[in-house]
Short mmCIF file of C-alpha atoms in Angstrom, two decimals:
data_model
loop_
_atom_site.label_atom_id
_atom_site.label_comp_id
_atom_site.label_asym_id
_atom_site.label_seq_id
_atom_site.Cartn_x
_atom_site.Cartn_y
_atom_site.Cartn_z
CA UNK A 21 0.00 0.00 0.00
CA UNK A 22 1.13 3.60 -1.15
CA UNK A 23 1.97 6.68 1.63
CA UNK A 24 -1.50 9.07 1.66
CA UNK A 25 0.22 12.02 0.20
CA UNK A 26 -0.58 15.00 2.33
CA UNK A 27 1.13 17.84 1.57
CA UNK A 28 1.10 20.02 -1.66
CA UNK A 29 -0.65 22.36 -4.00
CA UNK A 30 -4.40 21.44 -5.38
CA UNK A 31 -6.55 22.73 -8.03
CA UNK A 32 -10.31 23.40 -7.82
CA UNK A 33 -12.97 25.02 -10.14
CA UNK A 34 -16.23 25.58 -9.86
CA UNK A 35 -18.93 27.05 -11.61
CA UNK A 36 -22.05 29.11 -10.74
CA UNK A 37 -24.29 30.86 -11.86
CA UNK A 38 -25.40 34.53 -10.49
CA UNK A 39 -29.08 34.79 -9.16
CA UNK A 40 -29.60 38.30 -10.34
CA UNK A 41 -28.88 38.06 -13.83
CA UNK A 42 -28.21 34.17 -14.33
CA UNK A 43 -24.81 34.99 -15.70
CA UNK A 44 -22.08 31.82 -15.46
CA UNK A 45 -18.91 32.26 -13.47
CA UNK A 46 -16.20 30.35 -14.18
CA UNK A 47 -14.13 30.10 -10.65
CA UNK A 48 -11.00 28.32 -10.25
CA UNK A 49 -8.77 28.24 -6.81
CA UNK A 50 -5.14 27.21 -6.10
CA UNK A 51 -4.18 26.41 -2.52
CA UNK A 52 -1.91 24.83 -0.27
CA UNK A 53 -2.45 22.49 2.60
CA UNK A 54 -0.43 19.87 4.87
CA UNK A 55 -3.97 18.12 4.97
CA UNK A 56 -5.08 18.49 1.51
CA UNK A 57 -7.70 15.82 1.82
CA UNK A 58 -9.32 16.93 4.55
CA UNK A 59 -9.27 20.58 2.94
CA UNK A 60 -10.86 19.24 -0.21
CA UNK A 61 -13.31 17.83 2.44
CA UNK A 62 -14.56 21.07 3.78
CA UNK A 63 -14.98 22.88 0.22
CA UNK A 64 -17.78 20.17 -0.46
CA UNK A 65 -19.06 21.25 2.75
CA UNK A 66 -19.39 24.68 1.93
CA UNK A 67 -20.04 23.69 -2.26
CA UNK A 68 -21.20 20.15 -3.53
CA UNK A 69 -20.26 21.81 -6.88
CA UNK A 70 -16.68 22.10 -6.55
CA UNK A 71 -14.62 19.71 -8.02
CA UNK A 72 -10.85 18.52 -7.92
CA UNK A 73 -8.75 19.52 -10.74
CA UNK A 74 -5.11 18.29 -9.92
CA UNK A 75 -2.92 17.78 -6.60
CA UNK A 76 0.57 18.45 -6.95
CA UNK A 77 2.90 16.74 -3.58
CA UNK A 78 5.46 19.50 -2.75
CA UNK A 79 7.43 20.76 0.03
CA UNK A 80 6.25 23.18 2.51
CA UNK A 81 8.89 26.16 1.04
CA UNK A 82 7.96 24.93 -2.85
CA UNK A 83 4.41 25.04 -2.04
CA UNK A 84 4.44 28.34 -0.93
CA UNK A 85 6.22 29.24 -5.02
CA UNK A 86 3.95 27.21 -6.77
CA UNK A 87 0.76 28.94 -5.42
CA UNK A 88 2.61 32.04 -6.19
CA UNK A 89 3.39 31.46 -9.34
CA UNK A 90 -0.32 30.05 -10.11
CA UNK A 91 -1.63 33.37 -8.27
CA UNK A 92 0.50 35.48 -10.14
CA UNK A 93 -0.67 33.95 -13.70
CA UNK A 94 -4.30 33.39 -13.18
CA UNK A 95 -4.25 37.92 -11.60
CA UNK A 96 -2.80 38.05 -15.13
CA UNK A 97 -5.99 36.19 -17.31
CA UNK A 98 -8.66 36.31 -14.69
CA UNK A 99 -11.56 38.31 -15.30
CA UNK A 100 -12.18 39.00 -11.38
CA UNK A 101 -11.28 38.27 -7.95
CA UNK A 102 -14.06 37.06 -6.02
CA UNK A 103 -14.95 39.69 -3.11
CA UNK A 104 -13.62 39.02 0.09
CA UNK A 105 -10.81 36.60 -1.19
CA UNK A 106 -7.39 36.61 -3.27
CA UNK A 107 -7.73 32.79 -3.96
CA UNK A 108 -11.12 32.57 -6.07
CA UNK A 109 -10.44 33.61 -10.01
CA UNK A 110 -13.11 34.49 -12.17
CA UNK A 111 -12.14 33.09 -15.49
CA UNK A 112 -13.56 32.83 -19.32
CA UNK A 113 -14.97 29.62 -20.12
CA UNK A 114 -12.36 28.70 -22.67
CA UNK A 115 -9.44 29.18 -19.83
CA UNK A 116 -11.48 27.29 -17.55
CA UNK A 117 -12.07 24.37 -19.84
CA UNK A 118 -7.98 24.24 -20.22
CA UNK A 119 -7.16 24.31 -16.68
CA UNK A 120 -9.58 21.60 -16.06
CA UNK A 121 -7.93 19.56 -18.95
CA UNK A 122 -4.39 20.61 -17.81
CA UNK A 123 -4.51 20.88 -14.27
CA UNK A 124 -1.61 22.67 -12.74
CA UNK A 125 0.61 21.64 -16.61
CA UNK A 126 -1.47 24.92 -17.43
CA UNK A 127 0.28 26.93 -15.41
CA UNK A 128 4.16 25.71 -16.52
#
């Protein structure tokens, strides 16, 4: 039997749609975690919608530059923070639909 791999970067997306004017929002979300399954656990708590992209196992110093680095690109194509975060991007469709067939490759 395989280690559980803890620690690393994940990938999520999700998409929803707005109640006032029924416009889709294409959200994606990098983060870091030494528990990343039980993190991935609590976003279905808050959003049965979300799913799991990709999981990348890093270090606790090399997680901290690959969230950076995925940050720093998705600021560059995202259409919107979400309010009241810096980890939920707003994207267009066609970048979403990318990332979810890339996972984090996207971002390299």
């Amino acid at each position: 039997m395989k280690p559980e791999i803890i620690c690393g970067c994940y990938l999520v997306a999700t998409i929803t749609c707005d109640i006032n004017d029924e416009r889709i929002h294409y959200w994606i979300k990098v983060g870091k975690s030494s528990g990343v399954k039980s993190r991935i656990k609590t976003y279905y708590t808050y959003n049965p919608g979300i799913q799991a992209l990709d999981f990348r196992a890093k270090h606790w110093e090399k997680m901290h530059e690959l969230e950076y680095k995925c940050h720093k690109k998705l600021l560059n194509i995202c259409i919107q923070v979400a309010n009241n975060t810096h980890e939920w991007f707003e994207v267009t469709a066609d970048d979403f639909y990318k990332i979810k067939e890339f996972g984090f490759k996207y971002f390299d």
